[in-house]
Short mmCIF file of N, CA and C in Angstrom, two decimals:
data_model
loop_
_atom_site.label_atom_id
_atom_site.label_comp_id
_atom_site.label_asym_id
_atom_site.label_seq_id
_atom_site.Cartn_x
_atom_site.Cartn_y
_atom_site.Cartn_z
N MET T 1 -33.41 39.17 38.38
CA MET T 1 -32.22 39.90 38.07
C MET T 1 -31.29 39.23 37.16
N THR T 2 -30.91 39.91 36.24
CA THR T 2 -30.07 39.23 35.20
C THR T 2 -28.57 39.64 35.47
N THR T 3 -27.78 38.74 35.20
CA THR T 3 -26.22 38.96 35.50
C THR T 3 -25.62 39.15 34.05
N LYS T 4 -24.88 40.06 33.91
CA LYS T 4 -24.17 40.37 32.75
C LYS T 4 -22.93 39.60 32.77
N LYS T 5 -22.61 38.92 31.64
CA LYS T 5 -21.26 38.14 31.64
C LYS T 5 -20.07 39.13 31.33
N THR T 6 -19.03 38.92 31.78
CA THR T 6 -17.93 39.70 31.43
C THR T 6 -17.20 39.24 30.16
N ILE T 7 -16.49 40.01 29.82
CA ILE T 7 -15.87 39.93 28.32
C ILE T 7 -15.01 38.61 28.47
N ARG T 8 -14.40 38.44 29.66
CA ARG T 8 -13.54 37.33 29.87
C ARG T 8 -14.23 35.97 29.84
N GLU T 9 -15.40 36.06 30.37
CA GLU T 9 -16.30 34.78 30.47
C GLU T 9 -16.78 34.43 29.12
N LEU T 10 -17.15 35.54 28.28
CA LEU T 10 -17.59 35.37 26.96
C LEU T 10 -16.43 34.88 26.06
N ILE T 11 -15.54 35.22 26.29
CA ILE T 11 -14.28 34.72 25.29
C ILE T 11 -14.02 33.17 25.84
N PHE T 12 -13.96 33.01 27.07
CA PHE T 12 -13.87 31.61 27.48
C PHE T 12 -14.78 30.78 27.19
N GLN T 13 -16.20 31.12 27.16
CA GLN T 13 -17.20 30.30 26.58
C GLN T 13 -17.11 30.13 25.03
N SER T 14 -16.72 31.10 24.34
CA SER T 14 -16.63 30.94 22.86
C SER T 14 -15.46 30.15 22.49
N THR T 15 -14.34 30.16 23.26
CA THR T 15 -13.20 29.40 23.00
C THR T 15 -13.35 27.94 23.36
N LYS T 16 -14.42 27.48 24.27
CA LYS T 16 -14.71 26.23 24.54
C LYS T 16 -15.50 25.59 23.32
N TRP T 17 -16.53 26.39 22.80
CA TRP T 17 -17.20 26.03 21.67
C TRP T 17 -16.18 25.98 20.40
N MET T 18 -15.36 26.88 20.26
CA MET T 18 -14.40 26.64 19.11
C MET T 18 -13.45 25.31 19.25
N ARG T 19 -13.02 25.08 20.38
CA ARG T 19 -12.38 23.84 20.63
C ARG T 19 -13.20 22.62 20.36
N LEU T 20 -14.36 22.64 20.82
CA LEU T 20 -15.42 21.53 20.54
C LEU T 20 -15.50 21.31 19.00
N LEU T 21 -15.81 22.41 18.30
CA LEU T 21 -16.04 22.53 16.87
C LEU T 21 -14.75 21.86 16.25
N ALA T 22 -13.63 22.24 16.66
CA ALA T 22 -12.38 21.74 16.11
C ALA T 22 -12.21 20.37 16.43
N ILE T 23 -12.56 19.71 17.57
CA ILE T 23 -12.16 18.48 17.85
C ILE T 23 -13.11 17.43 17.21
N ILE T 24 -14.51 17.81 17.15
CA ILE T 24 -15.43 16.81 16.52
C ILE T 24 -14.99 16.38 15.13
N PRO T 25 -14.53 17.18 14.17
CA PRO T 25 -14.19 16.73 12.80
C PRO T 25 -12.89 15.84 12.96
N LEU T 26 -12.01 16.14 13.79
CA LEU T 26 -10.86 15.35 13.96
C LEU T 26 -11.16 13.89 14.45
N VAL T 27 -12.21 13.95 15.61
CA VAL T 27 -12.46 12.61 16.05
C VAL T 27 -13.13 11.71 14.95
N VAL T 28 -14.14 12.63 14.20
CA VAL T 28 -14.80 11.70 13.04
C VAL T 28 -13.73 11.14 11.96
N SER T 29 -12.90 12.05 11.69
CA SER T 29 -11.83 11.68 10.59
C SER T 29 -11.05 10.51 11.11
N ILE T 30 -10.68 10.63 12.48
CA ILE T 30 -9.93 9.35 12.87
C ILE T 30 -10.63 7.97 12.81
N ILE T 31 -11.85 7.96 13.20
CA ILE T 31 -12.83 6.86 13.20
C ILE T 31 -13.07 6.47 11.77
N ILE T 32 -13.16 7.56 10.80
CA ILE T 32 -13.39 7.09 9.29
C ILE T 32 -12.18 6.39 8.72
N TYR T 33 -11.00 7.12 9.02
CA TYR T 33 -9.71 6.72 8.57
C TYR T 33 -9.53 5.26 9.09
N THR T 34 -9.58 5.04 10.34
CA THR T 34 -9.36 3.90 11.03
C THR T 34 -10.10 2.67 10.34
N ASN T 35 -11.38 2.89 10.19
CA ASN T 35 -12.25 2.05 9.58
C ASN T 35 -11.82 1.66 8.10
N HIS T 36 -11.61 2.70 7.28
CA HIS T 36 -11.05 2.45 6.05
C HIS T 36 -9.78 1.62 6.01
N LEU T 37 -8.85 2.01 6.87
CA LEU T 37 -7.42 1.36 7.07
C LEU T 37 -7.68 -0.11 7.23
N PHE T 38 -8.49 -0.47 8.28
CA PHE T 38 -8.81 -1.87 8.39
C PHE T 38 -9.50 -2.61 7.27
N THR T 39 -10.30 -2.03 6.65
CA THR T 39 -11.14 -2.59 5.53
C THR T 39 -10.10 -2.87 4.38
N TYR T 40 -9.30 -1.77 4.14
CA TYR T 40 -8.23 -2.02 3.05
C TYR T 40 -7.14 -2.89 3.31
N GLN T 41 -6.73 -3.11 4.55
CA GLN T 41 -5.78 -4.09 5.11
C GLN T 41 -6.37 -5.42 4.92
N ARG T 42 -7.61 -5.66 5.29
CA ARG T 42 -8.30 -6.94 5.12
C ARG T 42 -8.22 -7.49 3.64
N ALA T 43 -8.56 -6.42 2.69
CA ALA T 43 -8.55 -6.78 1.34
C ALA T 43 -7.09 -7.07 0.85
N VAL T 44 -6.04 -6.38 1.31
CA VAL T 44 -4.69 -6.77 1.05
C VAL T 44 -4.33 -8.14 1.56
N ASN T 45 -4.87 -8.52 2.78
CA ASN T 45 -4.36 -9.66 3.33
C ASN T 45 -5.13 -10.81 2.51
N ASN T 46 -6.40 -10.63 2.19
CA ASN T 46 -7.02 -11.59 1.39
C ASN T 46 -6.27 -11.84 0.01
N ILE T 47 -5.95 -10.82 -0.64
CA ILE T 47 -5.09 -10.84 -1.80
C ILE T 47 -3.85 -11.65 -1.69
N HIS T 48 -3.18 -11.40 -0.60
CA HIS T 48 -1.98 -12.16 -0.32
C HIS T 48 -2.29 -13.58 -0.05
N ARG T 49 -3.30 -13.87 0.71
CA ARG T 49 -3.61 -15.32 1.05
C ARG T 49 -4.07 -16.07 -0.11
N ALA T 50 -4.99 -15.41 -0.91
CA ALA T 50 -5.16 -15.89 -2.24
C ALA T 50 -4.28 -16.31 -3.23
N ASN T 51 -3.23 -15.42 -3.24
CA ASN T 51 -2.05 -15.66 -4.09
C ASN T 51 -1.20 -16.69 -3.55
N GLU T 52 -1.07 -16.85 -2.29
CA GLU T 52 -0.29 -18.04 -1.76
C GLU T 52 -0.99 -19.44 -2.10
N ILE T 53 -2.30 -19.34 -1.91
CA ILE T 53 -3.12 -20.63 -2.34
C ILE T 53 -3.04 -21.00 -3.77
N SER T 54 -3.07 -19.87 -4.51
CA SER T 54 -3.01 -19.97 -6.07
C SER T 54 -1.49 -20.54 -6.33
N THR T 55 -0.40 -20.05 -5.70
CA THR T 55 0.90 -20.61 -5.96
C THR T 55 1.07 -21.97 -5.73
N ALA T 56 0.46 -22.36 -4.51
CA ALA T 56 0.46 -23.77 -4.06
C ALA T 56 -0.32 -24.71 -5.10
N PHE T 57 -1.35 -24.34 -5.57
CA PHE T 57 -2.14 -24.97 -6.60
C PHE T 57 -1.39 -25.06 -7.83
N ARG T 58 -0.72 -24.00 -8.27
CA ARG T 58 0.09 -23.91 -9.55
C ARG T 58 1.21 -24.82 -9.40
N THR T 59 1.83 -25.07 -8.23
CA THR T 59 3.04 -25.75 -8.26
C THR T 59 2.92 -27.23 -7.52
N GLN T 60 2.59 -27.15 -6.34
CA GLN T 60 2.66 -28.33 -5.55
C GLN T 60 1.62 -29.36 -5.64
N VAL T 61 0.43 -28.82 -5.94
CA VAL T 61 -0.75 -29.83 -6.10
C VAL T 61 -0.55 -30.85 -7.22
N ILE T 62 -0.25 -30.21 -8.46
CA ILE T 62 0.04 -31.17 -9.49
C ILE T 62 1.06 -32.17 -9.42
N GLU T 63 2.22 -31.51 -8.89
CA GLU T 63 3.44 -32.44 -8.62
C GLU T 63 3.14 -33.39 -7.72
N ASP T 64 2.49 -33.32 -6.53
CA ASP T 64 2.05 -34.23 -5.59
C ASP T 64 1.13 -35.38 -6.15
N VAL T 65 0.27 -34.90 -6.92
CA VAL T 65 -0.70 -36.00 -7.69
C VAL T 65 -0.01 -36.63 -8.67
N TRP T 66 1.00 -36.05 -9.36
CA TRP T 66 1.77 -36.73 -10.36
C TRP T 66 2.68 -37.89 -9.58
N GLY T 67 3.10 -37.55 -8.41
CA GLY T 67 3.93 -38.36 -7.45
C GLY T 67 3.08 -39.59 -7.08
N LEU T 68 1.82 -39.39 -6.89
CA LEU T 68 0.85 -40.57 -6.69
C LEU T 68 0.72 -41.32 -7.92
N VAL T 69 0.49 -40.73 -8.99
CA VAL T 69 0.26 -41.43 -10.17
C VAL T 69 1.49 -42.42 -10.53
N TYR T 70 2.63 -41.87 -10.42
CA TYR T 70 3.96 -42.75 -10.74
C TYR T 70 4.49 -43.55 -9.62
N GLY T 71 3.69 -43.62 -8.53
CA GLY T 71 4.22 -44.54 -7.25
C GLY T 71 5.26 -43.91 -6.40
N GLN T 72 5.45 -42.73 -6.51
CA GLN T 72 6.39 -42.16 -5.58
C GLN T 72 5.78 -41.97 -4.23
N VAL T 73 4.40 -41.94 -4.16
CA VAL T 73 3.71 -41.80 -2.96
C VAL T 73 2.67 -42.87 -2.94
N THR T 74 2.47 -43.46 -1.98
CA THR T 74 1.30 -44.64 -1.79
C THR T 74 0.01 -43.72 -1.59
N PRO T 75 -1.03 -44.33 -1.88
CA PRO T 75 -2.46 -43.68 -1.57
C PRO T 75 -2.61 -43.46 -0.07
N ALA T 76 -2.24 -44.42 0.69
CA ALA T 76 -2.15 -44.15 2.07
C ALA T 76 -1.42 -42.79 2.56
N VAL T 77 -0.20 -42.78 2.24
CA VAL T 77 0.64 -41.62 2.58
C VAL T 77 -0.04 -40.32 2.00
N PHE T 78 -0.41 -40.42 0.77
CA PHE T 78 -0.93 -39.14 0.08
C PHE T 78 -2.27 -38.70 0.88
N SER T 79 -3.08 -39.70 1.29
CA SER T 79 -4.27 -39.23 2.12
C SER T 79 -3.85 -38.62 3.30
N GLN T 80 -2.77 -38.96 4.00
CA GLN T 80 -2.41 -38.45 5.31
C GLN T 80 -1.75 -36.99 5.22
N GLU T 81 -0.93 -36.84 4.06
CA GLU T 81 -0.21 -35.65 3.84
C GLU T 81 -0.82 -34.76 2.54
N ASN T 82 -1.91 -34.86 2.44
CA ASN T 82 -2.69 -34.21 1.18
C ASN T 82 -2.83 -32.75 1.37
N ILE T 83 -2.00 -32.09 0.47
CA ILE T 83 -1.88 -30.54 0.32
C ILE T 83 -3.37 -30.12 0.03
N ILE T 84 -4.09 -30.79 -0.75
CA ILE T 84 -5.27 -30.28 -1.23
C ILE T 84 -6.21 -30.11 -0.04
N THR T 85 -6.15 -30.91 0.93
CA THR T 85 -7.03 -30.85 2.08
C THR T 85 -6.62 -29.45 2.83
N ASP T 86 -5.32 -29.30 3.06
CA ASP T 86 -4.84 -28.04 3.75
C ASP T 86 -5.27 -26.82 2.93
N LEU T 87 -5.34 -26.67 1.68
CA LEU T 87 -5.59 -25.75 0.83
C LEU T 87 -7.12 -25.60 1.08
N ARG T 88 -7.86 -26.60 1.02
CA ARG T 88 -9.37 -26.57 1.22
C ARG T 88 -9.70 -25.76 2.58
N GLU T 89 -8.92 -26.25 3.54
CA GLU T 89 -9.24 -25.53 4.89
C GLU T 89 -8.99 -24.02 4.75
N ASP T 90 -7.91 -23.59 4.11
CA ASP T 90 -7.61 -22.07 3.91
C ASP T 90 -8.78 -21.43 3.12
N ILE T 91 -9.21 -22.02 2.13
CA ILE T 91 -10.14 -21.52 1.26
C ILE T 91 -11.51 -21.35 2.10
N THR T 92 -11.85 -22.50 2.89
CA THR T 92 -13.08 -22.49 3.77
C THR T 92 -13.00 -21.45 4.79
N ASP T 93 -11.92 -21.14 5.37
CA ASP T 93 -11.70 -20.21 6.41
C ASP T 93 -11.89 -18.98 5.85
N MET T 94 -11.32 -18.53 4.64
CA MET T 94 -11.39 -17.36 3.96
C MET T 94 -12.91 -17.06 3.61
N ALA T 95 -13.54 -18.22 3.10
CA ALA T 95 -15.06 -18.00 2.70
C ALA T 95 -15.93 -17.70 4.09
N ASP T 96 -15.49 -18.23 5.20
CA ASP T 96 -16.28 -18.06 6.41
C ASP T 96 -16.10 -16.53 6.93
N LYS T 97 -14.90 -15.95 6.47
CA LYS T 97 -14.72 -14.67 6.87
C LYS T 97 -14.94 -13.62 5.85
N ALA T 98 -15.48 -13.96 4.92
CA ALA T 98 -15.84 -13.09 3.67
C ALA T 98 -16.97 -12.03 4.14
N GLN T 99 -16.67 -10.85 3.76
CA GLN T 99 -17.68 -9.78 4.20
C GLN T 99 -18.58 -9.40 3.06
N SER T 100 -18.30 -9.73 1.97
CA SER T 100 -19.27 -9.43 0.89
C SER T 100 -19.72 -10.78 0.18
N GLN T 101 -20.93 -10.62 -0.53
CA GLN T 101 -21.55 -11.65 -1.27
C GLN T 101 -20.59 -12.15 -2.42
N ALA T 102 -19.91 -11.17 -3.06
CA ALA T 102 -19.16 -11.55 -4.11
C ALA T 102 -17.87 -12.48 -3.73
N GLU T 103 -17.49 -12.06 -2.58
CA GLU T 103 -16.23 -12.67 -2.06
C GLU T 103 -16.69 -14.20 -1.86
N HIS T 104 -17.78 -14.24 -1.03
CA HIS T 104 -18.13 -15.54 -0.57
C HIS T 104 -18.56 -16.46 -1.67
N ALA T 105 -19.11 -16.01 -2.63
CA ALA T 105 -19.79 -16.73 -3.79
C ALA T 105 -18.49 -17.16 -4.59
N THR T 106 -17.57 -16.34 -4.77
CA THR T 106 -16.30 -16.77 -5.60
C THR T 106 -15.46 -17.88 -4.99
N LEU T 107 -15.25 -17.73 -3.56
CA LEU T 107 -14.72 -18.85 -2.65
C LEU T 107 -15.50 -20.02 -2.73
N MET T 108 -16.82 -19.99 -2.70
CA MET T 108 -17.49 -21.14 -2.63
C MET T 108 -17.46 -21.84 -4.01
N LEU T 109 -17.31 -21.12 -5.13
CA LEU T 109 -17.23 -21.74 -6.44
C LEU T 109 -15.76 -22.33 -6.48
N THR T 110 -14.78 -21.78 -5.88
CA THR T 110 -13.41 -22.30 -5.71
C THR T 110 -13.57 -23.70 -5.03
N LEU T 111 -14.26 -23.74 -3.95
CA LEU T 111 -14.45 -25.03 -3.16
C LEU T 111 -15.00 -26.11 -4.11
N GLU T 112 -15.96 -25.83 -4.88
CA GLU T 112 -16.69 -26.64 -5.62
C GLU T 112 -15.47 -27.18 -6.85
N ALA T 113 -14.67 -26.42 -7.41
CA ALA T 113 -13.64 -26.92 -8.23
C ALA T 113 -12.56 -27.79 -7.49
N VAL T 114 -12.34 -27.54 -6.33
CA VAL T 114 -11.53 -28.37 -5.41
C VAL T 114 -12.22 -29.59 -5.19
N ASP T 115 -13.51 -29.69 -4.96
CA ASP T 115 -14.24 -30.88 -4.77
C ASP T 115 -14.13 -31.80 -6.12
N SER T 116 -14.37 -31.18 -7.31
CA SER T 116 -14.07 -31.99 -8.44
C SER T 116 -12.72 -32.41 -8.65
N MET T 117 -11.72 -31.70 -8.06
CA MET T 117 -10.30 -32.21 -8.18
C MET T 117 -10.10 -33.38 -7.29
N GLU T 118 -10.62 -33.24 -6.11
CA GLU T 118 -10.47 -34.35 -5.24
C GLU T 118 -11.27 -35.79 -5.61
N THR T 119 -12.34 -35.64 -6.40
CA THR T 119 -13.07 -36.70 -6.90
C THR T 119 -12.20 -37.39 -7.89
N TYR T 120 -11.38 -36.74 -8.62
CA TYR T 120 -10.42 -37.28 -9.73
C TYR T 120 -9.24 -37.93 -8.98
N VAL T 121 -8.86 -37.23 -8.01
CA VAL T 121 -7.71 -37.85 -7.21
C VAL T 121 -8.15 -39.16 -6.46
N GLU T 122 -9.39 -39.20 -6.07
CA GLU T 122 -9.87 -40.38 -5.38
C GLU T 122 -9.96 -41.65 -6.49
N THR T 123 -10.25 -41.39 -7.79
CA THR T 123 -10.40 -42.19 -8.69
C THR T 123 -9.00 -42.81 -9.13
N ILE T 124 -8.00 -41.79 -9.05
CA ILE T 124 -6.61 -42.29 -9.04
C ILE T 124 -6.14 -43.30 -8.05
N LYS T 125 -6.51 -42.92 -6.82
CA LYS T 125 -6.25 -43.68 -5.75
C LYS T 125 -6.94 -45.22 -5.72
N GLU T 126 -8.15 -45.22 -6.29
CA GLU T 126 -8.79 -46.46 -6.48
C GLU T 126 -8.16 -47.14 -7.66
N ASN T 127 -7.88 -46.63 -8.67
CA ASN T 127 -7.10 -47.21 -9.70
C ASN T 127 -5.85 -47.89 -9.37
N ILE T 128 -5.03 -47.30 -8.38
CA ILE T 128 -3.86 -47.72 -7.95
C ILE T 128 -4.13 -48.98 -7.06
N VAL T 129 -4.93 -48.92 -6.13
CA VAL T 129 -5.49 -50.07 -5.27
C VAL T 129 -5.88 -51.25 -6.02
N MET T 130 -6.44 -50.97 -7.21
CA MET T 130 -6.97 -51.98 -7.97
C MET T 130 -6.02 -52.42 -9.07
N ASN T 131 -4.66 -51.77 -9.05
CA ASN T 131 -3.62 -52.29 -9.88
C ASN T 131 -3.81 -52.11 -11.33
N GLN T 132 -4.69 -50.95 -11.64
CA GLN T 132 -4.93 -50.56 -13.05
C GLN T 132 -3.55 -49.92 -13.52
N PRO T 133 -3.58 -49.98 -14.98
CA PRO T 133 -2.32 -49.44 -15.59
C PRO T 133 -2.16 -47.95 -15.42
N VAL T 134 -0.87 -47.57 -15.33
CA VAL T 134 -0.47 -46.23 -15.13
C VAL T 134 -1.23 -45.27 -16.20
N ALA T 135 -1.30 -45.83 -17.50
CA ALA T 135 -2.00 -45.11 -18.48
C ALA T 135 -3.35 -44.59 -18.06
N LYS T 136 -4.11 -45.33 -17.36
CA LYS T 136 -5.41 -44.98 -17.07
C LYS T 136 -5.41 -43.75 -16.07
N ASN T 137 -4.45 -43.74 -15.23
CA ASN T 137 -4.36 -42.77 -14.27
C ASN T 137 -3.81 -41.44 -14.98
N GLU T 138 -2.90 -41.56 -16.04
CA GLU T 138 -2.46 -40.47 -16.64
C GLU T 138 -3.61 -39.71 -17.45
N ASN T 139 -4.65 -40.51 -17.82
CA ASN T 139 -5.84 -39.89 -18.49
C ASN T 139 -6.76 -39.19 -17.35
N VAL T 140 -6.83 -39.76 -16.27
CA VAL T 140 -7.47 -38.98 -15.21
C VAL T 140 -6.71 -37.79 -14.92
N MET T 141 -5.40 -37.84 -14.96
CA MET T 141 -4.64 -36.67 -14.64
C MET T 141 -5.08 -35.42 -15.54
N LEU T 142 -5.49 -35.70 -16.60
CA LEU T 142 -5.88 -34.61 -17.61
C LEU T 142 -7.12 -33.85 -16.88
N GLN T 143 -8.09 -34.57 -16.21
CA GLN T 143 -9.05 -33.99 -15.53
C GLN T 143 -8.67 -33.14 -14.28
N VAL T 144 -7.71 -33.73 -13.56
CA VAL T 144 -7.10 -33.12 -12.39
C VAL T 144 -6.44 -31.93 -12.74
N GLU T 145 -5.68 -31.82 -13.85
CA GLU T 145 -5.13 -30.65 -14.34
C GLU T 145 -5.96 -29.65 -14.90
N SER T 146 -7.17 -30.08 -15.52
CA SER T 146 -8.11 -29.12 -15.91
C SER T 146 -8.91 -28.54 -14.68
N SER T 147 -9.29 -29.29 -13.68
CA SER T 147 -9.80 -28.79 -12.39
C SER T 147 -8.74 -27.81 -11.66
N ASN T 148 -7.53 -28.09 -11.73
CA ASN T 148 -6.50 -27.30 -11.08
C ASN T 148 -6.60 -25.81 -11.86
N LEU T 149 -6.53 -25.95 -13.16
CA LEU T 149 -6.68 -24.76 -13.86
C LEU T 149 -7.87 -23.80 -13.56
N LEU T 150 -9.13 -24.70 -13.45
CA LEU T 150 -10.32 -23.97 -12.99
C LEU T 150 -10.09 -23.23 -11.57
N VAL T 151 -9.47 -24.06 -10.64
CA VAL T 151 -9.37 -23.39 -9.34
C VAL T 151 -8.43 -22.13 -9.54
N LEU T 152 -7.38 -22.28 -10.33
CA LEU T 152 -6.46 -21.01 -10.41
C LEU T 152 -7.27 -19.92 -11.01
N ASP T 153 -8.14 -20.11 -11.89
CA ASP T 153 -8.88 -18.94 -12.64
C ASP T 153 -9.84 -18.43 -11.74
N ILE T 154 -10.46 -19.28 -10.96
CA ILE T 154 -11.48 -18.74 -9.84
C ILE T 154 -10.72 -18.00 -8.80
N LEU T 155 -9.63 -18.41 -8.34
CA LEU T 155 -8.91 -17.71 -7.46
C LEU T 155 -8.41 -16.24 -7.97
N GLN T 156 -8.11 -16.32 -9.23
CA GLN T 156 -7.80 -15.09 -9.89
C GLN T 156 -8.92 -14.19 -9.94
N GLU T 157 -10.07 -14.54 -10.12
CA GLU T 157 -11.24 -13.79 -10.02
C GLU T 157 -11.46 -13.22 -8.57
N PHE T 158 -11.18 -14.05 -7.62
CA PHE T 158 -11.17 -13.61 -6.11
C PHE T 158 -10.31 -12.43 -6.04
N ILE T 159 -9.05 -12.51 -6.56
CA ILE T 159 -8.07 -11.53 -6.44
C ILE T 159 -8.58 -10.29 -7.06
N GLU T 160 -9.31 -10.45 -8.11
CA GLU T 160 -9.79 -9.27 -8.84
C GLU T 160 -11.00 -8.60 -8.01
N VAL T 161 -11.71 -9.40 -7.43
CA VAL T 161 -12.75 -8.85 -6.51
C VAL T 161 -12.16 -7.98 -5.49
N GLU T 162 -11.18 -8.47 -4.77
CA GLU T 162 -10.47 -7.80 -3.72
C GLU T 162 -9.82 -6.58 -4.20
N ILE T 163 -9.21 -6.63 -5.23
CA ILE T 163 -8.38 -5.47 -5.87
C ILE T 163 -9.57 -4.31 -5.99
N ASN T 164 -10.70 -4.76 -6.59
CA ASN T 164 -11.80 -3.77 -6.89
C ASN T 164 -12.31 -3.27 -5.57
N PHE T 165 -12.39 -4.12 -4.58
CA PHE T 165 -12.89 -3.62 -3.35
C PHE T 165 -11.88 -2.63 -2.69
N ALA T 166 -10.50 -3.07 -2.73
CA ALA T 166 -9.52 -2.13 -2.25
C ALA T 166 -9.42 -0.84 -2.96
N SER T 167 -9.80 -0.82 -4.37
CA SER T 167 -9.69 0.35 -5.08
C SER T 167 -10.95 1.28 -4.62
N SER T 168 -12.06 0.78 -4.28
CA SER T 168 -13.38 1.54 -4.01
C SER T 168 -13.14 2.02 -2.76
N THR T 169 -12.36 1.24 -1.65
CA THR T 169 -12.14 1.80 -0.52
C THR T 169 -11.21 2.98 -0.54
N GLY T 170 -10.30 2.90 -1.52
CA GLY T 170 -9.23 3.90 -1.61
C GLY T 170 -10.18 5.15 -2.16
N SER T 171 -11.08 4.90 -2.93
CA SER T 171 -11.93 6.14 -3.38
C SER T 171 -12.87 6.80 -2.29
N GLU T 172 -13.21 5.98 -1.38
CA GLU T 172 -14.08 6.36 -0.25
C GLU T 172 -13.17 7.22 0.72
N VAL T 173 -11.91 6.73 0.81
CA VAL T 173 -11.06 7.48 1.68
C VAL T 173 -10.79 8.96 1.00
N MET T 174 -10.44 8.97 -0.14
CA MET T 174 -10.25 10.24 -0.83
C MET T 174 -11.45 11.14 -0.70
N ASN T 175 -12.74 10.55 -0.82
CA ASN T 175 -13.79 11.42 -0.93
C ASN T 175 -13.96 11.90 0.67
N SER T 176 -13.75 11.06 1.65
CA SER T 176 -13.80 11.48 2.99
C SER T 176 -12.72 12.39 3.38
N VAL T 177 -11.44 12.46 2.74
CA VAL T 177 -10.70 13.55 3.02
C VAL T 177 -11.02 14.81 2.54
N ILE T 178 -11.55 14.80 1.31
CA ILE T 178 -12.15 16.12 0.69
C ILE T 178 -13.40 16.69 1.56
N VAL T 179 -14.18 15.85 1.93
CA VAL T 179 -15.44 16.33 2.75
C VAL T 179 -14.89 16.74 4.17
N LEU T 180 -14.09 16.14 4.78
CA LEU T 180 -13.57 16.45 6.02
C LEU T 180 -12.64 17.83 5.97
N SER T 181 -11.99 17.94 4.99
CA SER T 181 -11.05 19.11 4.76
C SER T 181 -11.83 20.33 4.44
N ILE T 182 -13.02 20.01 3.80
CA ILE T 182 -14.09 21.23 3.79
C ILE T 182 -14.61 21.71 5.08
N ILE T 183 -15.06 20.64 5.71
CA ILE T 183 -15.72 20.93 7.05
C ILE T 183 -14.68 21.48 8.03
N GLU T 184 -13.55 21.06 7.98
CA GLU T 184 -12.52 21.75 8.94
C GLU T 184 -12.01 23.15 8.42
N GLY T 185 -12.17 23.43 7.19
CA GLY T 185 -11.89 24.65 6.58
C GLY T 185 -12.97 25.52 7.04
N PHE T 186 -14.23 25.19 7.13
CA PHE T 186 -15.26 25.91 7.52
C PHE T 186 -15.24 26.28 8.98
N VAL T 187 -14.89 25.22 9.77
CA VAL T 187 -14.76 25.30 11.09
C VAL T 187 -13.69 26.56 11.53
N LEU T 188 -12.53 26.48 10.68
CA LEU T 188 -11.46 27.39 10.90
C LEU T 188 -11.98 28.85 10.57
N LEU T 189 -12.79 29.02 9.50
CA LEU T 189 -13.24 30.26 9.25
C LEU T 189 -14.16 30.84 10.23
#
C-alpha cells in the first residue's frame, strides 16, 4: 500500500532541500574566504617582518660595525650584543615557516649573505685583537657594506615574492567570489 504525501509534507520536504542547497554554498564560501584571508594575512605579515629586518640592516647593522671599527665597542661587547645574530634568528624563523619554495630559497640566500657579512665582522674583531691599524678594518668595512647591500637586495626580492603571492591570493578570492555568486544565483533560481 502506498501512502500519498500531503501538499504540506511536500512543501516542507522541498523547503528542507532548498535550505540545504542555500546553506552549502554559504558554508563553502566561508571556508574558502577564511583560508584566503589567512593566506593573505601571512603574506602581509611576512612583508612587514622583512621590511623591519631590512630597516635594521639599512641603519643599525652598519652603524654598530663602524662602532666596532672605531673602538666605541669592544669585540667582546659586540659579540654579546650583536644585532646581526638577532636578525639572523628572525630570518631563520621566517625560512622555517616559509610555505613556498621561492620564499624559502630567497631567505636561505639572505642567510648566506649574512654569513658572508659575519665572516668580515670576525676579521675586523681579529684585527682589533691583534692591534692592526684602523685603516685595515676600514678596508674590510667595504666588504661588510657590500654584504649589507646584498642582504638588502635579497630581502627586497623576498618582499616582491610575498607581494606577488598576496596578489595571486587576491585574484583567487575574486575568482571564488564570481564562481560562488554564480552558484548561489543558480540556487536562487
